[in-house]
Coordinates of C-alpha atoms and ligand atoms in Angstrom, one line a residue:
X1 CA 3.7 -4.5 -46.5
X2 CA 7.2 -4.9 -47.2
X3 CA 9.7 -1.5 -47.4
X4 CA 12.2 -2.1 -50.5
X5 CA 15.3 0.2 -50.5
X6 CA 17.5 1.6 -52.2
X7 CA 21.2 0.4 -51.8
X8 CA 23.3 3.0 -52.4
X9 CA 26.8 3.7 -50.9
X10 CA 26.8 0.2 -49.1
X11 CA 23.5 1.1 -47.2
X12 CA 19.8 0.5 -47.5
X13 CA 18.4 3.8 -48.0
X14 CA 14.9 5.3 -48.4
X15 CA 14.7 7.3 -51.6
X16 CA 14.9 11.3 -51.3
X17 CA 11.6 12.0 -52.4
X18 CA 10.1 9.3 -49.5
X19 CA 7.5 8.1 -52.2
X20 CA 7.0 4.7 -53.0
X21 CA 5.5 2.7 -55.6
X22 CA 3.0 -0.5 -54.9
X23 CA 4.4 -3.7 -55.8
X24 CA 1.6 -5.8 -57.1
X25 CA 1.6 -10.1 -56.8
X26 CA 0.3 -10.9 -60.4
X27 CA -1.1 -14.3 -58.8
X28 CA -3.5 -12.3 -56.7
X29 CA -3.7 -8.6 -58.4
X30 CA -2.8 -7.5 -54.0
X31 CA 0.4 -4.9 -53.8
X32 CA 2.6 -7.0 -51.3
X33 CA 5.3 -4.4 -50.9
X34 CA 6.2 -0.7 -51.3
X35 CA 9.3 0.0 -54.5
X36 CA 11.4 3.4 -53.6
X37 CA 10.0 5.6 -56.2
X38 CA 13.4 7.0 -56.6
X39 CA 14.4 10.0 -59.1
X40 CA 17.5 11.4 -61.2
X41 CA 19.2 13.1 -57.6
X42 CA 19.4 9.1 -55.9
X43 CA 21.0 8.3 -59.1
X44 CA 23.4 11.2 -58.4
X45 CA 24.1 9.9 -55.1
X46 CA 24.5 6.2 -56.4
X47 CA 26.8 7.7 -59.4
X48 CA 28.9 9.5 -56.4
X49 CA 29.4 6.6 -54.4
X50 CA 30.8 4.3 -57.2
X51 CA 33.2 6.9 -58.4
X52 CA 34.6 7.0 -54.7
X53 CA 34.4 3.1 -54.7
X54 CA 36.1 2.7 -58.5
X55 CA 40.1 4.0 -58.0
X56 CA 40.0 1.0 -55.0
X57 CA 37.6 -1.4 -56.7
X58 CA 39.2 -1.2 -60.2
X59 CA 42.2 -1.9 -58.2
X60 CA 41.4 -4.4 -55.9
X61 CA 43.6 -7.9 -57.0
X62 CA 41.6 -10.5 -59.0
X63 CA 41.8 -12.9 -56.8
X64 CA 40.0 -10.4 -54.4
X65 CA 37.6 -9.7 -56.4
X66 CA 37.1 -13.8 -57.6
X67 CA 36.5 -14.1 -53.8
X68 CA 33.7 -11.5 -53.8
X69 CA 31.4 -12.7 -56.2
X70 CA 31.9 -15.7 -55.0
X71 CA 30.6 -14.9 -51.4
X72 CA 27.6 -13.6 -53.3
X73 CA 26.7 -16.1 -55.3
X74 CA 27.2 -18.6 -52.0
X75 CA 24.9 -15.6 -49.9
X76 CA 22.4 -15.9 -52.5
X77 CA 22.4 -19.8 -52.3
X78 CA 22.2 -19.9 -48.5
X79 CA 18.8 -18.1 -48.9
X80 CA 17.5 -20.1 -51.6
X81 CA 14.1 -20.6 -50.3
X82 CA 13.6 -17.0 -50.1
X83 CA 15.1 -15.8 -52.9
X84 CA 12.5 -18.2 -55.0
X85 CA 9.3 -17.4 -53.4
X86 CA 10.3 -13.6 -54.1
X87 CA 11.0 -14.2 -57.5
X88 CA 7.5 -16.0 -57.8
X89 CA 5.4 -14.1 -56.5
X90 CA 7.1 -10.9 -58.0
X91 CA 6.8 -12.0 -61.5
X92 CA 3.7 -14.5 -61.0
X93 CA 5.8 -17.6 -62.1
X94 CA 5.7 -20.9 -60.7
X95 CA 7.5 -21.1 -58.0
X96 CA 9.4 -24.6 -59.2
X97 CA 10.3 -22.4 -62.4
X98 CA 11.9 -20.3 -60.1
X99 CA 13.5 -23.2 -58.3
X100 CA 15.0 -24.8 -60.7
X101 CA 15.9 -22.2 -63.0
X102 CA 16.0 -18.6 -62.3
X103 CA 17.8 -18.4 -58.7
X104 CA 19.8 -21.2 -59.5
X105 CA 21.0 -18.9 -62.5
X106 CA 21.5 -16.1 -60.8
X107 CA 24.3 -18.1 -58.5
X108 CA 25.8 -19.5 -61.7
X109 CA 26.1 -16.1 -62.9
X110 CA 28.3 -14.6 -60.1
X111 CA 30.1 -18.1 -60.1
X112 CA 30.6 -18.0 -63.8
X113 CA 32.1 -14.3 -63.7
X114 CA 34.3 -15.0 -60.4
X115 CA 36.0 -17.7 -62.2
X116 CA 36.4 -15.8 -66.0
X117 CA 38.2 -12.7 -64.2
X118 CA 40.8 -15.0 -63.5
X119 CA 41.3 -16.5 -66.9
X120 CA 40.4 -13.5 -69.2
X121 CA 43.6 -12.5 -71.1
X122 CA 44.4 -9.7 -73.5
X123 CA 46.5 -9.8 -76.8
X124 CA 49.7 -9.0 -77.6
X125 CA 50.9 -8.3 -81.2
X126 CA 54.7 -9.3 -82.2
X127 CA 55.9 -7.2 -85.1
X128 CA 59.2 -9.0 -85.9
X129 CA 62.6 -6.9 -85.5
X130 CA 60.3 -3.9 -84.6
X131 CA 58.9 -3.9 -81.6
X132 CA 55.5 -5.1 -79.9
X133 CA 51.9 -4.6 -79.0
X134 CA 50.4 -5.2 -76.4
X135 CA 46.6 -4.9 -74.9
X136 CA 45.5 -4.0 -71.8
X137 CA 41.9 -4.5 -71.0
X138 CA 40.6 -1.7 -68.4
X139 CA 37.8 -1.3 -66.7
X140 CA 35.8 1.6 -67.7
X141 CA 34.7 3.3 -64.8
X142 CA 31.0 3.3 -63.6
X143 CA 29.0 1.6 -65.6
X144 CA 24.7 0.9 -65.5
X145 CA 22.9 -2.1 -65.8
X146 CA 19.3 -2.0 -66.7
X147 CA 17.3 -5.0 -66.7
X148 CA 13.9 -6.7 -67.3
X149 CA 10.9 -8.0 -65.1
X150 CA 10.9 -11.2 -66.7
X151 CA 14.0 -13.4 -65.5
X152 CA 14.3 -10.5 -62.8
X153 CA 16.9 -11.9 -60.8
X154 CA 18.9 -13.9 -63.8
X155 CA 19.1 -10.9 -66.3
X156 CA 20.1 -8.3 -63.6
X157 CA 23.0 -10.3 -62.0
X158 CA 24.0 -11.9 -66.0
X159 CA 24.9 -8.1 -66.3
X160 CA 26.0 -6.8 -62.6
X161 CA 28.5 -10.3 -61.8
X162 CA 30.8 -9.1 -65.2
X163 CA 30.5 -5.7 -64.5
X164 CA 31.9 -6.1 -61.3
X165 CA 34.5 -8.9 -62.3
X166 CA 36.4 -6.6 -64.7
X167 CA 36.6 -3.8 -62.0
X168 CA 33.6 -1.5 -62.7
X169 CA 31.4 0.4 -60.4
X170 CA 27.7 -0.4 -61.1
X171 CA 24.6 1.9 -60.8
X172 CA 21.8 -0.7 -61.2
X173 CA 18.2 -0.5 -62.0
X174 CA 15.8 -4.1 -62.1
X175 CA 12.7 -3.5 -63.4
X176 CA 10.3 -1.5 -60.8
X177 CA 7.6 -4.6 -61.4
X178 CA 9.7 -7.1 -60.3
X179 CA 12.6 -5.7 -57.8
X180 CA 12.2 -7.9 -54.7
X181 CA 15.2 -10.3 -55.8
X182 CA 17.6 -7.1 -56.2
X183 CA 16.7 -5.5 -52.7
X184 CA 17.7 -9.5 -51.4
X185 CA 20.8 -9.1 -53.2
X186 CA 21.5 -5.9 -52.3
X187 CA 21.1 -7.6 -48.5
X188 CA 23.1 -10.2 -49.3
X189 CA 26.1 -7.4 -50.7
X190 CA 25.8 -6.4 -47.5
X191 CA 26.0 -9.3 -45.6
X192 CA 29.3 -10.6 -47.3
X193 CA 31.0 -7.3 -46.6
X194 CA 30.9 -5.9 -51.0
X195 CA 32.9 -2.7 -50.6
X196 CA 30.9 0.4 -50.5
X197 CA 29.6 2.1 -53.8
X198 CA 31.0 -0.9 -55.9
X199 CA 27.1 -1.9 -56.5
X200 CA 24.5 0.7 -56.1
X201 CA 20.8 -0.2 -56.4
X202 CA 18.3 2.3 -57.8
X203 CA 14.8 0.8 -57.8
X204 CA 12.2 2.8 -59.4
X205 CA 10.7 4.0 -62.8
X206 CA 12.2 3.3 -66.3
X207 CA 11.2 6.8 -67.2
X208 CA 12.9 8.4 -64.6
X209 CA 15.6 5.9 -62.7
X210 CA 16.6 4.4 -66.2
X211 CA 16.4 7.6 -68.0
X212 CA 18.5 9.4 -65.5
X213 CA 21.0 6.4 -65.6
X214 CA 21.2 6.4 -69.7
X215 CA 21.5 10.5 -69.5
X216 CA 24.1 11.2 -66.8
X217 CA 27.7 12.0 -68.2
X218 CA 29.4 10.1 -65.8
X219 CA 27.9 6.8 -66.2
X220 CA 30.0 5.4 -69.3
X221 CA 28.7 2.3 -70.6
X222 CA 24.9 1.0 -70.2
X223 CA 24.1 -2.3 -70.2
X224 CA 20.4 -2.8 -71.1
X225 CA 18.0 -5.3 -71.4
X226 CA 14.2 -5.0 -72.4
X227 CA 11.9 -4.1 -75.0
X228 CA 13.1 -2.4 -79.0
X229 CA 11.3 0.6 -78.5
X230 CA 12.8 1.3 -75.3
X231 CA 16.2 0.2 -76.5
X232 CA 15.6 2.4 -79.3
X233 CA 15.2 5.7 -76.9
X234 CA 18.2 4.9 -74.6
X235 CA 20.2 4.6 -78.0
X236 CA 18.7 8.0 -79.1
X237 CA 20.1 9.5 -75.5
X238 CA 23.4 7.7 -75.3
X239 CA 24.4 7.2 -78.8
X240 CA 25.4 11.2 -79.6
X241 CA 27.2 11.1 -75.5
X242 CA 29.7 8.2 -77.0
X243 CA 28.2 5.8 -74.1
X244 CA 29.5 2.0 -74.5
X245 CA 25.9 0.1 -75.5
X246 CA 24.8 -3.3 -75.0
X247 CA 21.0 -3.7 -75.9
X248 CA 19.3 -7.0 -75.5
X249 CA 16.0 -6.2 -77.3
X250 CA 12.9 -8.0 -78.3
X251 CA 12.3 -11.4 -80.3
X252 CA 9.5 -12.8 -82.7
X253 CA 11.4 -16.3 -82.5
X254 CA 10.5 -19.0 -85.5
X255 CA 10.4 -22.8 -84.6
X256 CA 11.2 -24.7 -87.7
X257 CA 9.8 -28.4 -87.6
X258 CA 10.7 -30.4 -90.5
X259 CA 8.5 -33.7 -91.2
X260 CA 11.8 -36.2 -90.8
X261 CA 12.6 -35.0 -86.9
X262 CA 11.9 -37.4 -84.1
X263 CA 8.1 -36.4 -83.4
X264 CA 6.9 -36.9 -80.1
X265 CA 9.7 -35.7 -78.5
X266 CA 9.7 -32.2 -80.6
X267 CA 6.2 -31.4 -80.2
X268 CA 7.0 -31.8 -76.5
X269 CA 9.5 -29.7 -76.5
X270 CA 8.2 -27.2 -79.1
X271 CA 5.1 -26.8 -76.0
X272 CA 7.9 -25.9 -73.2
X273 CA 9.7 -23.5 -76.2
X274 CA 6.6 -21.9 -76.5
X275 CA 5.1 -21.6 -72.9
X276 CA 7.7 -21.8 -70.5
X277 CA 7.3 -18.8 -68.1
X278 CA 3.9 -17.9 -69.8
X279 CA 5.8 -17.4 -72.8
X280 CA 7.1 -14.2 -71.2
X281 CA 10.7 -15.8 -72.1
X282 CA 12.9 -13.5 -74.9
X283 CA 13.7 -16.7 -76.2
X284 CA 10.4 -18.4 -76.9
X285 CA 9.1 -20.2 -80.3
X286 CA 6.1 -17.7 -81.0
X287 CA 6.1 -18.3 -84.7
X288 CA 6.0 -22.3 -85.0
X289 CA 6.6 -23.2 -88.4
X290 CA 5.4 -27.2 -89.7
X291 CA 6.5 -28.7 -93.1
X292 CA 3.0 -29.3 -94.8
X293 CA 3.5 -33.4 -95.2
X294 CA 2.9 -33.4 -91.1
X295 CA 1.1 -30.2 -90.6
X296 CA -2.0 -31.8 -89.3
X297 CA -0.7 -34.1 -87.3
X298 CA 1.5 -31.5 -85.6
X299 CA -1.4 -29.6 -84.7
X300 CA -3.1 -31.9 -83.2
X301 CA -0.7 -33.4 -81.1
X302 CA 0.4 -30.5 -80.4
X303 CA -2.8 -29.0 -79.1
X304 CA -3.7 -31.9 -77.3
X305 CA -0.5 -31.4 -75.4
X306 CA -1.3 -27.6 -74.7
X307 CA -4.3 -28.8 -73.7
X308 CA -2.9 -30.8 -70.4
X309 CA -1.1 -27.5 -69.5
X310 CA -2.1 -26.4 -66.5
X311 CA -2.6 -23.3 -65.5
X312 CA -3.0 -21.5 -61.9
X313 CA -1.1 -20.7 -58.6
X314 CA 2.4 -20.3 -59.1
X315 CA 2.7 -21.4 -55.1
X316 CA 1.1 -25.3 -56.5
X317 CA 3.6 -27.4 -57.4
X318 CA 1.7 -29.4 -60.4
X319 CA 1.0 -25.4 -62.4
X320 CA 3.0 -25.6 -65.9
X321 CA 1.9 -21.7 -65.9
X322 CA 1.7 -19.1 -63.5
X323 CA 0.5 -15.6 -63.5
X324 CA 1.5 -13.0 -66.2
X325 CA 3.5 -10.7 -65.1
X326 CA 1.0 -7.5 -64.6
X327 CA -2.7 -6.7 -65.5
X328 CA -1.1 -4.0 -67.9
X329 CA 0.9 -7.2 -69.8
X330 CA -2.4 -9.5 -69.9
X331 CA -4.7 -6.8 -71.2
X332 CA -2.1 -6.4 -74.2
X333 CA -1.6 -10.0 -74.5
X334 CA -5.7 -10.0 -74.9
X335 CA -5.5 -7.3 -77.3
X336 CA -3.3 -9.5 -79.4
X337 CA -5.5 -12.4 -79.3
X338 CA -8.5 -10.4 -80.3
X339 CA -6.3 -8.6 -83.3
X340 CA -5.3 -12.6 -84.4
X341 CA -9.0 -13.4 -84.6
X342 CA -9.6 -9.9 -86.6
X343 CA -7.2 -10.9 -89.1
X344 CA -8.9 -14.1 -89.7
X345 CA -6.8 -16.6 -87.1
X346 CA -8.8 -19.5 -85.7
X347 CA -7.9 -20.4 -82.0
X348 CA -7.8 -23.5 -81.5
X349 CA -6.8 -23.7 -77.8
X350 CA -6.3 -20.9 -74.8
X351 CA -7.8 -17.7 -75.8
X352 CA -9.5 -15.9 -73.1
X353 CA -8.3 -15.2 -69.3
X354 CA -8.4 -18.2 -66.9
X355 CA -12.0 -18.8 -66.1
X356 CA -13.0 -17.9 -62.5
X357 CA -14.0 -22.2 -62.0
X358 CA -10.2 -22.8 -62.4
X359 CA -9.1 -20.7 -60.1
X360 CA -8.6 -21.5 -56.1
X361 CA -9.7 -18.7 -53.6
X362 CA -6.3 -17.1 -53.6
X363 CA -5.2 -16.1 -56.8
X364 CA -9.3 -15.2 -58.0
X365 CA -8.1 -11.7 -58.9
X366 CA -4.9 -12.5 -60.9
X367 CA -3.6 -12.2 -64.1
X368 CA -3.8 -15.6 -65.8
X369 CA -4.0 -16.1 -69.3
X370 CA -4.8 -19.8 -71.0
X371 CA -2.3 -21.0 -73.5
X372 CA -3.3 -20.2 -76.8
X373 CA -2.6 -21.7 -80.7
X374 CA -3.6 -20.2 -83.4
X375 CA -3.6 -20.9 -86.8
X376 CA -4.8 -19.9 -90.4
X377 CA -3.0 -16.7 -90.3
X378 CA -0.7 -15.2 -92.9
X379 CA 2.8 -15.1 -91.9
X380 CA 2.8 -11.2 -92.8
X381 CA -0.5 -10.3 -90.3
X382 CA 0.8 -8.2 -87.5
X383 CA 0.2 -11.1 -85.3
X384 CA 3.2 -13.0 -86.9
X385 CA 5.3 -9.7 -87.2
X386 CA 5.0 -8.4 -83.4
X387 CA 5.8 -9.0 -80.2
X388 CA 3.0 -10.8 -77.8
X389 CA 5.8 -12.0 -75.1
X390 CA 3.2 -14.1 -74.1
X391 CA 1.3 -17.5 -73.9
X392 CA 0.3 -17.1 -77.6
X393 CA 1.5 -19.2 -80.5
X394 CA 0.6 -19.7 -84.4
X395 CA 1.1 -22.2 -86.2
X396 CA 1.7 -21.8 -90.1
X397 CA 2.5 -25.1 -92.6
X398 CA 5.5 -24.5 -95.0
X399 CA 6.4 -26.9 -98.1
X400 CA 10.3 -25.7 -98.4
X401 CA 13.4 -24.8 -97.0
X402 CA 13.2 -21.7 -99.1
X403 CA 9.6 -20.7 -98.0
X404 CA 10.0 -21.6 -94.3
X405 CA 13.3 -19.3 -94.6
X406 CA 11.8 -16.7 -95.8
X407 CA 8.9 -16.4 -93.3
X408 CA 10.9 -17.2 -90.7
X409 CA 13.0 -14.3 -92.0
X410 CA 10.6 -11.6 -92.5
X411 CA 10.0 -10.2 -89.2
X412 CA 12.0 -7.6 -88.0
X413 CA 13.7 -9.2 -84.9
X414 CA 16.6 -11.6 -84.8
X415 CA 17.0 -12.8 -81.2
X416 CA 16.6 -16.5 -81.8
X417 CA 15.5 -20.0 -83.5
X418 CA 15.1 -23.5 -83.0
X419 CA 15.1 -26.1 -85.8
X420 CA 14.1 -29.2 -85.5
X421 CA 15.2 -31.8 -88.0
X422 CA 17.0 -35.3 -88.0
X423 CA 19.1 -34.2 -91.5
X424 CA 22.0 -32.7 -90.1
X425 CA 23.0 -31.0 -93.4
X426 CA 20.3 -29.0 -93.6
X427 CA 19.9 -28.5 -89.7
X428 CA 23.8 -26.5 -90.7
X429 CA 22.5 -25.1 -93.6
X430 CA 19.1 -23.4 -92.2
X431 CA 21.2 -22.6 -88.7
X432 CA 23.4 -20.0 -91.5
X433 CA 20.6 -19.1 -93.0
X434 CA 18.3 -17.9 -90.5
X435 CA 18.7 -14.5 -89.1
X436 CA 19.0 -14.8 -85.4
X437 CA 22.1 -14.3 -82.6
X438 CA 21.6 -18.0 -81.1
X439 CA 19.4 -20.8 -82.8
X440 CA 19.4 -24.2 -81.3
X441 CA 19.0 -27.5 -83.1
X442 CA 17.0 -30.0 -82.1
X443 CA 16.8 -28.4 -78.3
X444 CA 15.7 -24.9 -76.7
X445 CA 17.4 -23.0 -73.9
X446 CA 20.4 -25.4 -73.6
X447 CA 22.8 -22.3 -72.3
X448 CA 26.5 -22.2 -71.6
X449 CA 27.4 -19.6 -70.4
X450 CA 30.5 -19.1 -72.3
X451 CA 28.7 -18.5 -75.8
X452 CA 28.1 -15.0 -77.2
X453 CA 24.2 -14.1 -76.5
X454 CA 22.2 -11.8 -78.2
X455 CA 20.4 -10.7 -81.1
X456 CA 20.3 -9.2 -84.7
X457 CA 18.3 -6.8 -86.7
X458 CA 15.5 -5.0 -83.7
X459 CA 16.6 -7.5 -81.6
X460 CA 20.0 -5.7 -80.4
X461 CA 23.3 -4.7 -80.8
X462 CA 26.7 -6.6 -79.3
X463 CA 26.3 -9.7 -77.4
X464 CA 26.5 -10.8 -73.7
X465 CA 28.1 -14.2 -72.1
X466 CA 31.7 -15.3 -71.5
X467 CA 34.3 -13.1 -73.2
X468 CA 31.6 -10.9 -74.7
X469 CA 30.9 -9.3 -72.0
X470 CA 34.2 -9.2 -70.6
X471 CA 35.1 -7.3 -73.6
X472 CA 32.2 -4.7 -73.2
X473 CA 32.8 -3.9 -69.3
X474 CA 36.6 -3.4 -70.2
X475 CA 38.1 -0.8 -72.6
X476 CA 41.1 -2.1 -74.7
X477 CA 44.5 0.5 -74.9
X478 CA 47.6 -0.7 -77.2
X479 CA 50.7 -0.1 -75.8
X480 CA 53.5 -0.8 -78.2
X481 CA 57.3 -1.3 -77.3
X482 CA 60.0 -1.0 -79.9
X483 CA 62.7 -3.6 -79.5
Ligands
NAP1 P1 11.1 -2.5 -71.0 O1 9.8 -1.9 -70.8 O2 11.9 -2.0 -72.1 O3 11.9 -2.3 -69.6 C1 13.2 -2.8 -69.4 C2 13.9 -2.0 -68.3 O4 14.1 -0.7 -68.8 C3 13.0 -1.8 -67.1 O5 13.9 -1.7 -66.0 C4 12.4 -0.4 -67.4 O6 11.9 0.2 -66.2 C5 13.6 0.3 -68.0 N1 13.2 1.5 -68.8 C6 12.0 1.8 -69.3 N2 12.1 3.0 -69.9 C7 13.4 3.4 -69.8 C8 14.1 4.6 -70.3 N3 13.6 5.5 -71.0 N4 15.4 4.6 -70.0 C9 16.1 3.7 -69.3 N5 15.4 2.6 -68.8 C10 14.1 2.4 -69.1 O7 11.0 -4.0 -71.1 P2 10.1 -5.0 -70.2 O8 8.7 -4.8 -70.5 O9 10.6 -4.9 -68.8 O10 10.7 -6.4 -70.7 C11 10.1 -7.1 -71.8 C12 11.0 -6.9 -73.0 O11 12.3 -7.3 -72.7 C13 10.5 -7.8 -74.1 O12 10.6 -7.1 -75.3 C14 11.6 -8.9 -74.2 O13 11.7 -9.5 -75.4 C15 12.8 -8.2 -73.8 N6 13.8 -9.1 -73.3 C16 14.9 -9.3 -74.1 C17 15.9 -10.2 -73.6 C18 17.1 -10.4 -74.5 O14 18.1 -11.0 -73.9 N7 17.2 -10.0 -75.7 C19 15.7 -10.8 -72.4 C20 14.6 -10.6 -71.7 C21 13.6 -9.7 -72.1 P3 10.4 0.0 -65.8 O15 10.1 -1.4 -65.5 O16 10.2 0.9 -64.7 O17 9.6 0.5 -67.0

């Protein structure tokens, strides 16, 4: 068994109350390491060492702190190969997923933030003959981060690298299903010599590390990342205490196919929009939306596509799909399918739980789910209006702009939407139209990481990415001079 720690104060530390929590691998349903099941008095301690760190961290000259994240982001590159088979078999995806995408992220992230801090400015304001403003951006003090289990490693250090850049001190929390990536980076803080108390790791319950996090006085802005209802309580705890929020929430994304786009290469992509990471991606197609005129045809190809999916160890290298994340996840996931078929959906591939002949010896007791299409439902069922954030699709013909708009429209999340369409004037016009923080034309996931991300409606409030976030982590104060 592997011993996570805490990492708090600059050192690896057991939690106070000594108990743990078992860390399962979704490939094989087998706990694999023990989580600190810490509580609100490691958060104190966590909170007390990045106050002590903050006056010399805030500080510290840019350039400094540049150099920093960089040494992390180069730490976490040295151990690559480790740092992706954590990530795989912590969250059950494939492992070349988390090769070529997740860890690989994670670098970019510190890389990206190193390199703002040197360029992010703040205003001035000229008032001719009188005087003038001027902005300074501050950093606000200690800040937390909560984050996800299902780009573990991405979503925690997409939040912790500006933080950090700006001059905060961090209290962290990853999710406690997936935290083997932060203990590594907490190893690699280590390693590269990160200050004491500038990043403190609290790995444990969302209930009670999270919680603690959101309700301490001290703690001044959360960053947070994860589901609407649970964005929804933090708000209800930080909102009346003044806290700085950032809430990346929940999605119900719409993929818009239009009959004029170039067809075999969007059903292709449409299949990696909808299943990439079992589907357990924020920013997935779940509702896929076909103009009538090549409905059938859609489906079909599309199917047989989904069909040549395969599904199984994340450790093989030819899986599309690994394991879902926990056997908690699948059995809602299953509960979902089984509600689609109640409400009249027909499945037309996927469906059920990997059978046992398609499994090898190793991963016979994990959490595999096939990917599933579904169609003949109403876009109103609450198939088409929740969350699965899984391997599950529907599929639903439109005949206009107007109607596909308005399904697309009538859920209550906003996070994102592809369209894909070879008439570029109404690929502008349905981009405006559609109520969603980031849609993408013609492509899925294309990120840079200098664009605003986040969502509308349930599916948050303020955005993340380049100056965004540069913004949140720092507080704005205008000085003016008269002249
Ligand atoms: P979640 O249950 O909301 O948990 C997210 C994080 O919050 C975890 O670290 C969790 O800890 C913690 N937490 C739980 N209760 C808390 C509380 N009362 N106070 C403070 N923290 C608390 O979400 P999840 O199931 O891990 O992730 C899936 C969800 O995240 C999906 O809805 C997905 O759409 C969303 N997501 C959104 C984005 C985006 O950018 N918009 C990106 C990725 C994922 P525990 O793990 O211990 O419960």
């Amino acid at each position: 068994m592997i011993q996570l720690l805490n990492y708090i104060n600059g050192s690896l530390t057991e939690p106070l109350s000594k108990q743990y929590i078992n860390n399962i691998e979704p490939a094989t349903g087998q706990a694999y390491s023990h989580c600190p099941d810490s509580d609100e008095r490691d958060v104190q301690l966590a909170y007390e060492a990045a106050k002590n760190a903050f006056e010399s961290w805030s500080k510290t000259p840019l350039e400094e702190r540049m150099l920093m994240l960089m040494r992390i982001a180069d730490g976490i590159e040295k151990r690559m190969d480790e740092f992706v088979a954590a990530e795989s078999k912590d969250n059950g995806k494939p492992l070349k997923l988390a090769r070529a995408v997740d860890i690989p992220r994670a670098v970019s992230n510190f890389r990206f933030y190193a390199s703002a801090i040197q360029h992010f400015a703040s205003e001035s304001h000229q008032m001719p003959g009188v005087g003038v403003n001027y902005t300074l951006r501050q950093p606000i003090g200690v800040v937390g981060c909560i984050s996800p289990w299902n780009l573990p490693l991405y979503l925690f250090s997409w939040k912790i690298a500006p933080a950090l850049a700006t001059g905060n001190c961090v209290v962290a929390k990853p999710s406690e299903i997936t935290p083997y990536t932060a203990y590594l980076l907490s190893q690699v803080c280590i390693a590269v010599g990160l200050p004491k108390g500038v990043l403190n790791i609290v790995h444990g319950l969302g209930s009670k590390v999270g919680q603690a996090i959101v309700e301490h006085d001290g703690i001044k802005a959360i960053s947070f990342t994860g589901g609407t209802e649970t964005g929804k309580r933090i708000a209800a705890t930080a909102a009346p205490m003044f806290k700085k929020l950032s809430l990346e929430l929940g999605g119900k994304n719409p993929t818009l196919v239009f009959a004029d786009c170039d067809f075999e290469e969007t059903v292709k992509q449409v299949v990696t929009a909808s299943f990439s990471n079992q589907g357990e991606i924020c920013l997935c197609g779940s509702r896929i939306f076909v103009e009538k005129s090549i409905y059938e045809k859609f489906r079909e190809a599309f199917v047989t596509r989904v069909k040549t999916l395969k599904v199984g160890d994340p450790n093989d290298a030819d899986s599309n799909l690994g394991a879902i994340v926990s056997e908690q996840h699948k059995n809602k996931i299953l509960s979902y399918i089984q509600l689609a078929k109640e409400e009249g959906g027909k499945i037309l591939c996927g469906g059920e739980e990997l059978g046992a002949d398609q499994r090898s010896d190793r991963v016979k007791n994990g959490y595999f789910i096939s990917p599933t299409v579904i169609d003949g439902l109403s876009y109103t069922c609450q198939t088409n209006q929740e969350e699965i954030f899984g391997p599950v699709v529907t599929l639903t013909p439109f005949e206009s702009e107007e109607e596909v708009l308005m399904m697309a429209n009538s859920v209550k999340y906003g996070l994102s939407a592809t369209i894909w369409t070879n008439d570029l004037k109404r690929a502008h016009r349905v981009a405006e139209k559609i109520e969603a923080g980031i849609v993408w034309i013609n492509s899925w996931l294309v990120r840079d990481l200098r664009t605003p991300f986040g969502g509308v409606k349930a599916s948050g409030v303020g955005r993340e990415g380049g100056w965004e976030a540069m913004r949140f982590f720092t507080e704005p104060k205008n000085v003016f001079v008269k002249t």
